[in-house]
């Protein structure tokens, strides 16, 4: 029974095995059926495969020997291919916008640079190994010539990729594209954080150094970008962008100041007086530009490019300063120095020197580097022109005063414009504003000639100018045909000296004795003037022979008529002549008029009260009783009023002898002083 059961199990197992075998046979048959067409295709390709294999058909020993060479070349080649794959794996990250994650972007860029360096170092090695294999195959006839030729052409192409021009595109231009994105981000960071400096506090009393105009995080980002651009030989490009953006920002800050006047040319103005306001603005604007704008740019250049080196950031700053407008400031100063010589020009040159001297330390610090050689050269040239020009005009002042001596005196007897101008001018030069500057300029000029400057030279020069004016006055006074007008002229000018030089720098230099002498001269000439003019008229109103006797009324009337007629004729002639004369100083004019009134009016009033009735009833009374005491007083007090005139300087003669008329005629009297 047991035996029978075991047989049944074996039978079932055999049945199952058979069934499985049949199913496998069926599956194999089905697979063979499907494989038939593929086998046919393989059969068709066998000739070409055979042709492909034929070049390396060789003895077993030769193939075994070449295997070692192949293994040594495949390693470097495989590594190179792997790095190429890694480079392309970075493409998505590097073509994205760096703004989102600049730090991550720079990290990926660094990996790309490392990969490209690896390729640059190892591509040549891999190619060299492959070239060794080809050489071995050729030497040992392992492959046929057509196959070797194909290999050689392929290696030649790979070798050409090792040149600098072609190596740059091994990454498909990915590095170049990434660097351009970095440059764009560099420009964006600069542009968005470069804001023109507000003008509100530009001209405060305190010249504060402006803080860095960019936030620290932005500066750090710029530094990181510059580091990568520099590593890829693009530092010049980053500097170019930086200079473009920052110089444009400085120009925008300066635009609010309306600096069009900096472009003015010599042909656009006659003399420095016509651009005097511009020169005053120039000093303030230059100080603002240097202490606020260029100071800030200097510091920022240092902050941003500090890691690159002093020479780089100083060169960057020099370009910004030049492009932003510092050269235009210096050119304007040069234009002023080229204008016509004029005493007023001396003051303006001293103003320019004072502005430059005030900024001397700033200029030396900001523009003292090699990169600023052009700015240094223009500044030195400007200073030399200013110093030479100022000293030339100053030392010629005496000559200019002496040249006027040959001209006729003013016809109105007033103070010549030369006198009023030069006395005021010398006072300004000796004042606290100009004397230190003028002294410094004279010291510098003499030092250039290896000469020492002594303070007395300035004082002596001023004293000599005043002496020359005094001599001019003496000469001019003798030029009048009318002695009375000469007296009035000298009275005017001596009083002008006393009044306008008392308690002034020039007056202190001349001394109290000198001033008192001129006051006394004024009194002397005033007395001479009165004696020779109005003081003569009362004698014409003599009372002699007018004592009334019975029967002598007609005789008295004839005498009164005769004397009034003589008085009227003398008064009219004198008044008419003096009506064109001038006394500029109000106090002297009023006093002179009052003295004339006192000399005439009381006598005339008394005379008319006593003897006027003798002629007032006459038919021709108006012919003799021509004036009342009030009308005489009114006429006398209206004398000597000056006509307001435009103030100007005197002519300046160039060294070539040609005069430049830089003001209105200086022989006219000075303007009214009230």
XYZ file of C-alpha atoms in Angstrom:
674
model
C 0.000 0.000 0.000
C 2.779 2.348 0.926
C 4.574 1.462 -2.265
C 1.521 2.315 -4.314
C 1.143 5.697 -2.643
C 4.744 6.610 -3.321
C 4.327 5.739 -7.000
C 1.346 8.032 -7.251
C 3.370 10.927 -5.789
C 6.167 10.281 -8.283
C 3.664 10.205 -11.087
C 2.136 13.502 -10.024
C 5.572 15.094 -9.735
C 6.535 13.834 -13.193
C 3.260 15.172 -14.527
C 3.942 18.590 -12.981
C 7.499 18.661 -14.277
C 6.340 17.736 -17.735
C 3.739 20.440 -17.660
C 6.304 23.017 -16.663
C 8.659 21.817 -19.404
C 5.931 22.136 -21.963
C 5.103 25.681 -20.850
C 8.795 26.666 -21.042
C 9.089 25.083 -24.475
C 6.061 27.048 -25.552
C 7.535 30.289 -24.197
C 10.894 29.600 -25.858
C 9.127 28.923 -29.133
C 7.244 32.171 -28.846
C 10.463 34.055 -28.053
C 12.267 32.470 -30.974
C 9.380 33.461 -33.173
C 9.788 37.082 -32.070
C 13.593 36.975 -32.310
C 13.563 35.785 -35.883
C 13.399 39.250 -37.466
C 16.136 40.562 -35.129
C 18.399 37.686 -36.093
C 17.802 38.518 -39.703
C 18.754 42.167 -38.951
C 21.914 41.004 -37.151
C 22.696 38.783 -40.053
C 22.481 41.766 -42.354
C 24.839 43.835 -40.101
C 27.456 41.137 -39.743
C 29.438 42.236 -42.814
C 29.802 45.794 -41.504
C 30.663 44.557 -38.011
C 33.225 42.292 -39.514
C 34.706 45.259 -41.388
C 34.792 47.266 -38.158
C 36.526 44.527 -36.216
C 38.981 43.745 -38.963
C 41.320 46.827 -38.144
C 42.107 45.444 -34.710
C 42.370 41.863 -35.837
C 45.761 40.771 -34.613
C 47.648 38.054 -32.811
C 46.611 37.370 -29.246
C 50.015 38.372 -27.883
C 49.842 41.798 -29.574
C 46.341 42.433 -28.269
C 47.393 41.512 -24.720
C 50.321 43.947 -24.908
C 48.209 46.884 -26.117
C 45.696 46.311 -23.318
C 47.986 47.878 -20.733
C 48.346 51.030 -22.797
C 44.590 51.295 -23.213
C 43.998 50.862 -19.469
C 46.437 53.694 -18.659
C 44.723 56.111 -21.105
C 41.147 55.248 -20.197
C 41.578 56.385 -16.550
C 42.426 60.082 -17.271
C 40.008 60.188 -20.170
C 37.184 58.835 -18.008
C 37.981 61.394 -15.284
C 37.874 64.216 -17.816
C 34.527 63.040 -19.138
C 33.182 62.825 -15.606
C 34.190 66.445 -14.919
C 32.591 67.517 -18.188
C 29.364 65.965 -16.949
C 29.742 67.830 -13.655
C 30.216 71.149 -15.497
C 26.992 70.704 -17.366
C 25.330 69.832 -14.098
C 26.130 73.380 -12.853
C 24.505 75.057 -15.833
C 21.043 75.530 -14.336
C 22.373 77.214 -11.194
C 24.757 79.522 -13.031
C 22.175 80.693 -15.554
C 19.833 81.762 -12.756
C 19.700 85.305 -11.263
C 22.473 85.779 -8.651
C 20.338 88.335 -6.792
C 18.355 85.656 -4.955
C 21.392 83.975 -3.382
C 24.641 85.695 -4.272
C 26.686 83.662 -1.811
C 25.381 80.362 -3.212
C 25.885 81.590 -6.755
C 29.505 82.480 -6.066
C 30.038 79.069 -4.472
C 28.724 77.301 -7.581
C 30.864 79.577 -9.750
C 33.908 78.615 -7.722
C 33.146 74.923 -8.367
C 32.903 75.674 -12.078
C 36.262 77.446 -11.999
C 37.822 74.469 -10.198
C 36.325 72.073 -12.759
C 37.635 74.109 -15.644
C 41.063 74.274 -14.051
C 40.983 70.460 -13.730
C 40.032 70.149 -17.380
C 42.735 72.577 -18.386
C 45.320 70.608 -16.431
C 44.188 67.073 -17.400
C 42.771 67.229 -20.908
C 46.243 67.503 -22.277
C 47.389 64.505 -20.243
C 44.488 62.365 -21.461
C 45.136 63.345 -25.048
C 48.827 62.544 -24.623
C 47.989 59.016 -23.388
C 45.628 58.467 -26.319
C 48.281 59.679 -28.721
C 50.670 57.144 -27.175
C 48.168 54.345 -27.900
C 47.816 55.397 -31.519
C 51.570 55.524 -31.826
C 51.834 52.004 -30.328
C 49.114 50.668 -32.648
C 50.898 52.168 -35.604
C 54.330 50.896 -34.600
C 53.072 47.361 -33.944
C 50.697 47.150 -36.922
C 47.835 46.275 -34.603
C 45.344 48.260 -36.696
C 45.090 49.201 -40.327
C 45.975 52.645 -41.696
C 42.403 53.856 -42.275
C 41.511 53.252 -38.663
C 44.660 54.948 -37.414
C 43.997 57.950 -39.654
C 40.548 58.401 -38.123
C 42.060 58.252 -34.632
C 44.739 60.795 -35.520
C 42.164 63.243 -36.916
C 40.081 62.936 -33.765
C 43.116 63.556 -31.525
C 44.145 66.530 -33.665
C 40.749 68.097 -33.080
C 41.071 67.475 -29.333
C 44.547 69.003 -29.330
C 43.238 72.159 -31.016
C 40.845 72.577 -28.109
C 43.875 73.065 -25.881
C 44.623 76.532 -27.329
C 43.621 79.474 -25.119
C 40.993 80.733 -27.552
C 39.198 77.428 -27.864
C 39.683 76.320 -24.252
C 37.525 79.254 -23.191
C 34.476 77.604 -24.731
C 35.087 74.115 -23.367
C 32.224 74.799 -20.979
C 29.964 75.910 -23.797
C 30.303 79.576 -22.753
C 28.892 78.856 -19.286
C 31.680 80.666 -17.414
C 31.387 83.727 -19.631
C 27.628 83.824 -19.154
C 28.005 83.484 -15.376
C 30.562 86.292 -15.222
C 28.315 88.544 -17.269
C 25.515 87.891 -14.801
C 27.880 88.803 -11.991
C 28.764 92.038 -13.770
C 25.079 92.828 -14.142
C 24.540 92.167 -10.438
C 27.551 94.353 -9.651
C 26.026 97.205 -11.663
C 22.597 96.684 -10.074
C 23.962 96.804 -6.537
C 25.874 100.001 -7.295
C 23.042 101.708 -9.151
C 20.314 100.933 -6.621
C 22.420 102.170 -3.695
C 24.019 105.197 -5.381
C 21.881 108.185 -4.432
C 22.899 111.826 -5.132
C 23.892 113.680 -1.969
C 21.116 116.062 -0.789
C 21.940 119.749 -1.067
C 20.189 120.811 2.163
C 23.264 120.723 4.373
C 25.832 121.159 1.656
C 27.143 124.535 2.696
C 27.063 124.375 6.449
C 29.703 126.057 8.565
C 31.208 122.742 9.563
C 32.933 120.850 6.789
C 32.087 117.327 7.889
C 33.501 114.356 6.015
C 30.639 112.457 4.455
C 30.151 108.852 5.631
C 30.453 105.914 3.273
C 27.487 106.187 0.892
C 26.928 102.408 0.667
C 25.752 100.020 3.404
C 28.327 97.557 4.702
C 26.431 94.443 3.432
C 26.371 95.933 -0.066
C 30.102 96.669 0.074
C 30.751 93.084 1.143
C 28.745 91.791 -1.819
C 30.640 94.057 -4.193
C 33.941 92.828 -2.781
C 32.887 89.199 -3.254
C 31.903 89.849 -6.874
C 35.150 91.726 -7.568
C 37.120 88.789 -6.151
C 35.548 86.390 -8.635
C 35.795 88.807 -11.568
C 39.429 89.446 -10.742
C 40.119 85.699 -10.603
C 38.768 85.516 -14.158
C 40.746 88.494 -15.513
C 37.749 90.840 -15.472
C 38.929 93.402 -12.931
C 39.105 96.112 -15.595
C 35.490 95.477 -16.440
C 34.366 95.811 -12.822
C 36.384 99.041 -12.469
C 34.796 100.395 -15.635
C 31.284 99.712 -14.306
C 32.151 101.159 -10.911
C 33.605 104.357 -12.381
C 30.660 104.790 -14.719
C 28.019 104.460 -11.992
C 29.771 106.406 -9.235
C 30.982 109.285 -11.431
C 27.446 109.602 -12.776
C 26.191 109.785 -9.196
C 28.640 112.567 -8.328
C 27.620 114.521 -11.414
C 23.991 114.164 -10.389
C 24.873 115.590 -6.968
C 26.564 118.570 -8.615
C 23.791 119.252 -11.126
C 21.670 120.974 -8.478
C 24.427 123.587 -8.098
C 24.003 124.834 -11.677
C 27.658 124.615 -12.683
C 27.190 125.737 -16.283
C 29.477 128.676 -15.554
C 32.431 126.284 -15.341
C 32.307 125.968 -19.126
C 32.594 129.721 -19.734
C 35.331 130.782 -22.144
C 37.509 133.886 -22.344
C 35.508 135.170 -25.298
C 32.308 135.186 -23.241
C 33.294 137.910 -20.751
C 35.220 141.191 -20.867
C 36.790 141.239 -17.408
C 36.634 139.478 -14.069
C 34.080 141.958 -12.717
C 31.487 140.500 -15.082
C 31.972 137.022 -13.596
C 32.740 138.096 -10.027
C 29.686 136.245 -8.726
C 30.750 133.045 -10.450
C 34.182 133.197 -8.816
C 32.575 133.466 -5.371
C 30.344 130.482 -6.177
C 33.310 128.554 -7.535
C 35.068 128.546 -4.165
C 31.991 127.284 -2.308
C 31.160 124.699 -4.944
C 34.738 123.401 -5.086
C 34.820 123.035 -1.303
C 31.527 121.129 -1.357
C 32.728 118.859 -4.151
C 36.032 118.062 -2.430
C 34.951 117.766 1.197
C 31.635 116.020 0.631
C 31.555 114.274 -2.732
C 35.144 113.343 -3.568
C 35.939 112.601 0.059
C 33.091 110.087 0.122
C 34.172 108.548 -3.195
C 37.750 108.278 -1.973
C 36.646 106.356 1.105
C 34.253 104.153 -0.834
C 36.881 103.227 -3.423
C 39.130 102.176 -0.571
C 36.348 100.125 1.042
C 35.308 98.350 -2.156
C 38.717 97.706 -3.755
C 40.891 97.534 -0.645
C 41.645 93.821 -1.062
C 42.796 94.379 -4.640
C 45.456 96.912 -3.713
C 46.209 100.617 -3.247
C 47.167 101.249 -6.842
C 43.891 99.838 -8.130
C 41.501 101.754 -5.901
C 43.460 104.987 -6.207
C 43.314 104.618 -9.988
C 39.597 104.000 -9.753
C 39.115 107.126 -7.639
C 41.208 109.211 -10.026
C 38.946 108.234 -12.926
C 35.814 109.079 -10.938
C 37.188 112.482 -9.934
C 38.188 113.301 -13.505
C 34.907 112.178 -15.046
C 32.764 113.738 -12.311
C 34.037 117.282 -12.859
C 37.169 118.170 -10.862
C 38.958 119.039 -14.104
C 36.195 121.503 -15.021
C 36.710 123.299 -11.694
C 40.429 123.647 -12.385
C 39.808 124.770 -15.961
C 37.511 127.563 -14.767
C 40.270 128.830 -12.486
C 42.666 128.771 -15.411
C 40.190 130.746 -17.522
C 40.074 133.464 -14.854
C 43.874 133.705 -14.858
C 43.821 134.198 -18.627
C 41.458 137.184 -18.452
C 42.571 140.791 -18.893
C 44.750 142.298 -16.201
C 42.798 144.493 -13.822
C 43.147 145.489 -10.154
C 39.878 143.710 -9.389
C 41.388 140.612 -10.962
C 44.028 140.654 -8.218
C 41.311 140.317 -5.581
C 39.665 137.492 -7.504
C 42.977 135.689 -7.938
C 43.521 135.980 -4.196
C 40.033 134.529 -3.674
C 40.928 131.581 -5.898
C 44.216 131.083 -4.073
C 42.431 131.203 -0.704
C 39.973 128.535 -1.846
C 42.754 126.267 -3.103
C 44.888 126.880 -0.037
C 41.968 126.050 2.234
C 41.664 122.707 0.465
C 45.413 122.093 0.176
C 45.549 119.230 2.686
C 42.453 117.638 1.159
C 43.933 117.900 -2.342
C 47.221 116.383 -1.217
C 45.484 113.482 0.473
C 42.820 112.775 -2.138
C 44.784 113.513 -5.304
C 48.349 112.848 -4.160
C 48.727 109.395 -5.727
C 50.344 108.490 -9.042
C 46.942 107.856 -10.594
C 45.973 111.525 -10.111
C 48.967 112.905 -11.996
C 46.743 114.891 -14.377
C 44.842 116.525 -11.516
C 48.119 117.293 -9.744
C 49.584 118.838 -12.877
C 46.550 121.037 -13.541
C 46.406 122.115 -9.890
C 50.078 123.084 -9.818
C 49.674 124.951 -13.088
C 46.642 126.814 -11.727
C 48.449 127.781 -8.516
C 51.436 129.037 -10.501
C 49.196 131.077 -12.778
C 47.334 132.531 -9.800
C 50.505 133.442 -7.887
C 52.298 134.874 -10.918
C 49.234 136.803 -12.052
C 48.481 138.230 -8.605
C 52.058 139.358 -8.011
C 52.340 140.897 -11.466
C 49.232 143.017 -10.914
C 50.239 143.953 -7.358
C 53.691 145.205 -8.277
C 52.260 147.120 -11.231
C 49.747 149.071 -9.111
C 52.227 151.880 -8.457
C 53.034 152.120 -12.153
C 49.328 152.271 -13.012
C 48.791 155.153 -10.568
C 51.776 157.047 -11.949
C 50.549 156.595 -15.526
C 47.377 158.540 -14.706
C 49.361 161.631 -13.702
C 49.612 162.818 -17.291
C 45.865 162.967 -17.752
C 43.777 166.123 -17.106
C 41.988 166.608 -13.758
C 38.247 165.991 -13.383
C 36.318 169.010 -14.726
C 33.875 169.025 -11.804
C 36.570 169.350 -9.130
C 35.432 166.162 -7.429
C 37.392 163.186 -6.132
C 38.839 161.277 -9.120
C 37.654 157.723 -9.386
C 41.288 156.655 -9.267
C 41.689 158.185 -5.792
C 38.538 156.702 -4.300
C 39.152 153.341 -5.929
C 42.809 152.984 -4.983
C 42.348 154.077 -1.364
C 39.504 151.611 -0.914
C 41.450 148.983 -2.853
C 44.565 149.333 -0.692
C 42.423 149.130 2.425
C 40.943 145.873 1.191
C 44.382 144.461 0.477
C 45.516 145.407 3.989
C 42.343 144.083 5.622
C 42.098 140.836 7.555
C 40.498 139.059 4.608
C 43.200 139.722 2.025
C 46.436 140.696 3.751
C 47.313 137.157 4.979
C 46.545 135.725 1.549
C 48.454 138.425 -0.321
C 51.415 138.016 2.024
C 51.434 134.249 1.473
C 51.269 134.723 -2.299
C 54.145 137.207 -2.238
C 56.205 134.872 -0.028
C 55.630 131.962 -2.422
C 56.452 134.047 -5.477
C 59.718 135.329 -4.034
C 60.677 131.856 -2.827
C 60.402 130.649 -6.420
C 63.041 133.236 -7.258
C 65.187 132.231 -4.270
C 64.367 135.519 -2.544
C 63.055 136.252 0.931
C 59.937 138.285 1.563
C 59.879 140.910 4.300
C 56.668 142.339 5.720
C 57.853 145.901 5.139
C 57.790 145.293 1.389
C 54.000 145.167 1.478
C 53.761 148.244 3.712
C 56.277 150.182 1.646
C 54.373 149.350 -1.508
C 51.144 150.740 -0.038
C 52.865 153.896 1.187
C 54.433 154.449 -2.215
C 51.047 154.117 -3.887
C 49.550 156.741 -1.556
C 52.500 159.066 -2.169
C 51.984 158.629 -5.889
C 48.321 159.587 -5.500
C 49.302 162.687 -3.512
C 51.699 163.672 -6.260
C 48.956 163.073 -8.827
C 46.666 165.428 -6.884
C 49.290 168.158 -6.796
C 49.866 167.761 -10.516
C 46.156 167.730 -11.324
C 45.448 170.786 -9.143
C 47.872 172.777 -11.233
C 46.028 171.766 -14.373
C 43.000 173.953 -13.595
C 42.794 177.371 -15.227
C 40.369 178.451 -12.506
C 42.204 178.699 -9.177
C 38.901 178.490 -7.261
C 38.120 175.130 -8.846
C 41.618 174.008 -7.887
C 40.866 174.968 -4.258
C 37.610 173.016 -4.354
C 39.413 170.031 -5.887
C 42.081 169.966 -3.186
C 39.490 170.495 -0.431
C 37.518 167.521 -1.751
C 40.465 165.176 -1.959
C 42.143 166.061 1.326
C 38.829 165.515 3.098
C 38.388 162.225 1.261
C 41.778 161.072 2.518
C 41.010 162.061 6.092
C 37.478 160.726 6.247
C 37.962 157.449 4.391
C 41.340 156.486 5.795
C 40.768 157.375 9.429
C 40.408 154.227 11.589
C 41.322 151.971 8.651
C 44.253 149.651 8.037
C 45.764 152.035 5.518
C 45.120 155.010 7.814
C 46.854 153.219 10.673
C 49.800 152.560 8.398
C 49.975 156.223 7.340
C 49.652 157.445 10.938
C 47.639 160.089 12.812
C 50.037 162.891 11.899
C 49.484 162.224 8.195
C 45.701 162.191 8.696
C 45.684 165.443 10.682
C 47.748 167.117 7.995
C 45.109 166.286 5.427
C 42.364 167.537 7.711
C 44.260 170.814 8.056
C 44.797 170.987 4.314
C 41.080 170.596 3.853
C 40.404 173.528 6.180
C 43.004 175.626 4.399
C 41.581 175.023 0.938
C 38.013 175.479 2.202
C 38.986 178.927 3.524
C 40.738 179.760 0.261
C 37.683 178.689 -1.703
C 35.315 180.819 0.397
C 37.589 183.849 0.304
C 37.809 183.772 -3.483
C 34.112 183.146 -4.076
C 31.102 183.943 -1.908
C 33.022 186.043 0.596
C 33.556 188.657 -2.129
C 29.852 189.293 -2.704
C 28.878 191.120 0.545
C 31.248 193.946 -0.387
C 29.075 194.638 -3.432
C 26.162 195.520 -1.138
C 27.873 198.583 0.308
C 25.805 201.048 2.350
C 28.115 203.909 1.634
C 26.280 207.033 0.395
C 22.857 205.672 1.276
C 22.233 207.814 4.412
C 18.879 209.423 3.695
C 18.876 213.220 3.459
C 16.076 215.411 2.352
C 16.004 215.473 -1.407
C 18.468 212.492 -1.756
C 15.961 209.650 -2.243
C 16.471 209.488 -5.988
C 20.202 209.367 -5.581
C 19.930 206.564 -3.003
C 17.612 204.591 -5.318
C 20.118 204.799 -8.142
C 22.917 203.580 -5.858
C 20.818 200.635 -4.595
C 19.903 199.658 -8.148
C 23.522 199.824 -9.227
C 24.764 197.745 -6.300
C 21.982 195.154 -6.549
C 22.683 194.799 -10.255
C 26.390 194.217 -9.570
C 25.541 191.707 -6.838
C 23.074 189.850 -9.057
C 25.532 189.671 -11.942
C 28.361 188.427 -9.702
C 26.100 185.917 -7.956
C 24.645 184.604 -11.219
C 28.057 184.196 -12.786
C 29.464 182.480 -9.717
C 26.421 180.240 -9.276
C 26.336 179.268 -12.921
C 30.015 178.337 -12.893
C 29.808 176.321 -9.696
C 26.538 174.576 -10.530
C 28.563 171.916 -12.381
C 31.056 171.473 -9.560
C 30.827 168.523 -7.173
C 31.477 167.844 -3.510
C 31.033 164.109 -3.064
C 30.963 163.902 0.713
C 27.619 164.921 2.127
C 29.024 166.411 5.339
C 31.570 168.532 3.501
C 28.982 169.589 0.940
C 26.485 170.695 3.557
C 29.146 172.545 5.524
C 30.453 174.327 2.433
C 26.963 175.359 1.392
C 26.179 176.534 4.884
C 29.321 178.676 4.994
C 28.323 180.227 1.671
C 24.816 180.923 3.005
C 26.202 182.513 6.146
C 28.545 184.664 4.083
C 25.791 186.054 1.848
C 22.227 185.593 3.053
C 22.315 187.588 6.343
C 23.978 190.534 4.605
C 21.548 190.353 1.702
C 18.516 190.062 3.982
C 19.560 193.091 6.032
C 20.340 195.081 2.914
C 16.973 194.355 1.358
C 15.113 195.133 4.554
C 16.735 198.553 4.693
C 16.965 199.487 1.044
C 14.661 197.166 -0.793
C 11.684 199.524 -0.564
C 13.616 202.047 -2.688
C 13.428 199.752 -5.711
C 10.392 197.616 -4.999
C 8.026 200.419 -6.082
C 9.966 200.876 -9.284
C 8.500 199.556 -12.538
C 11.653 197.537 -13.106
C 11.831 196.279 -9.523
C 12.173 192.596 -10.516
C 15.329 193.456 -12.396
C 17.049 194.594 -9.218
C 15.200 192.822 -6.398
C 15.793 189.567 -8.285
C 16.189 187.284 -5.264
C 14.770 186.952 -1.821
C 16.922 185.802 1.079
C 15.046 182.478 1.030
C 15.616 181.908 -2.693
C 19.331 182.651 -2.317
C 19.612 180.162 0.520
C 17.729 177.521 -1.467
C 20.007 178.012 -4.481
C 23.179 177.869 -2.437
C 22.169 174.705 -0.558
C 21.429 172.959 -3.876
C 25.005 173.337 -5.114
C 27.633 170.599 -5.495
C 25.257 167.649 -5.686
C 27.048 164.800 -7.483
C 25.419 162.824 -10.248
C 25.418 159.125 -9.342
C 27.821 157.171 -11.506
C 28.659 153.503 -11.868
C 31.635 152.556 -9.785
C 34.602 151.102 -11.636
C 38.321 150.588 -11.412
C 41.017 152.355 -13.303
C 42.601 151.367 -16.556
C 45.136 148.577 -16.421
C 48.085 148.676 -18.775
C 49.468 145.382 -19.998
C 53.181 144.769 -20.039
C 53.038 145.338 -23.782
C 51.907 148.896 -23.104
C 48.324 148.414 -24.253
C 45.660 149.732 -21.920
C 42.596 147.699 -21.067
C 39.649 149.893 -20.181
C 38.100 147.912 -17.382
C 35.786 150.519 -15.942
C 34.054 153.804 -16.610
C 36.173 156.906 -16.991
C 38.080 157.185 -13.741
C 38.370 160.946 -13.971
C 34.735 161.394 -13.095
C 34.035 162.007 -9.458
C 33.295 159.181 -7.110
C 29.644 158.241 -6.534
C 27.556 159.958 -3.930
C 28.402 159.117 -0.332
C 25.526 159.724 2.047
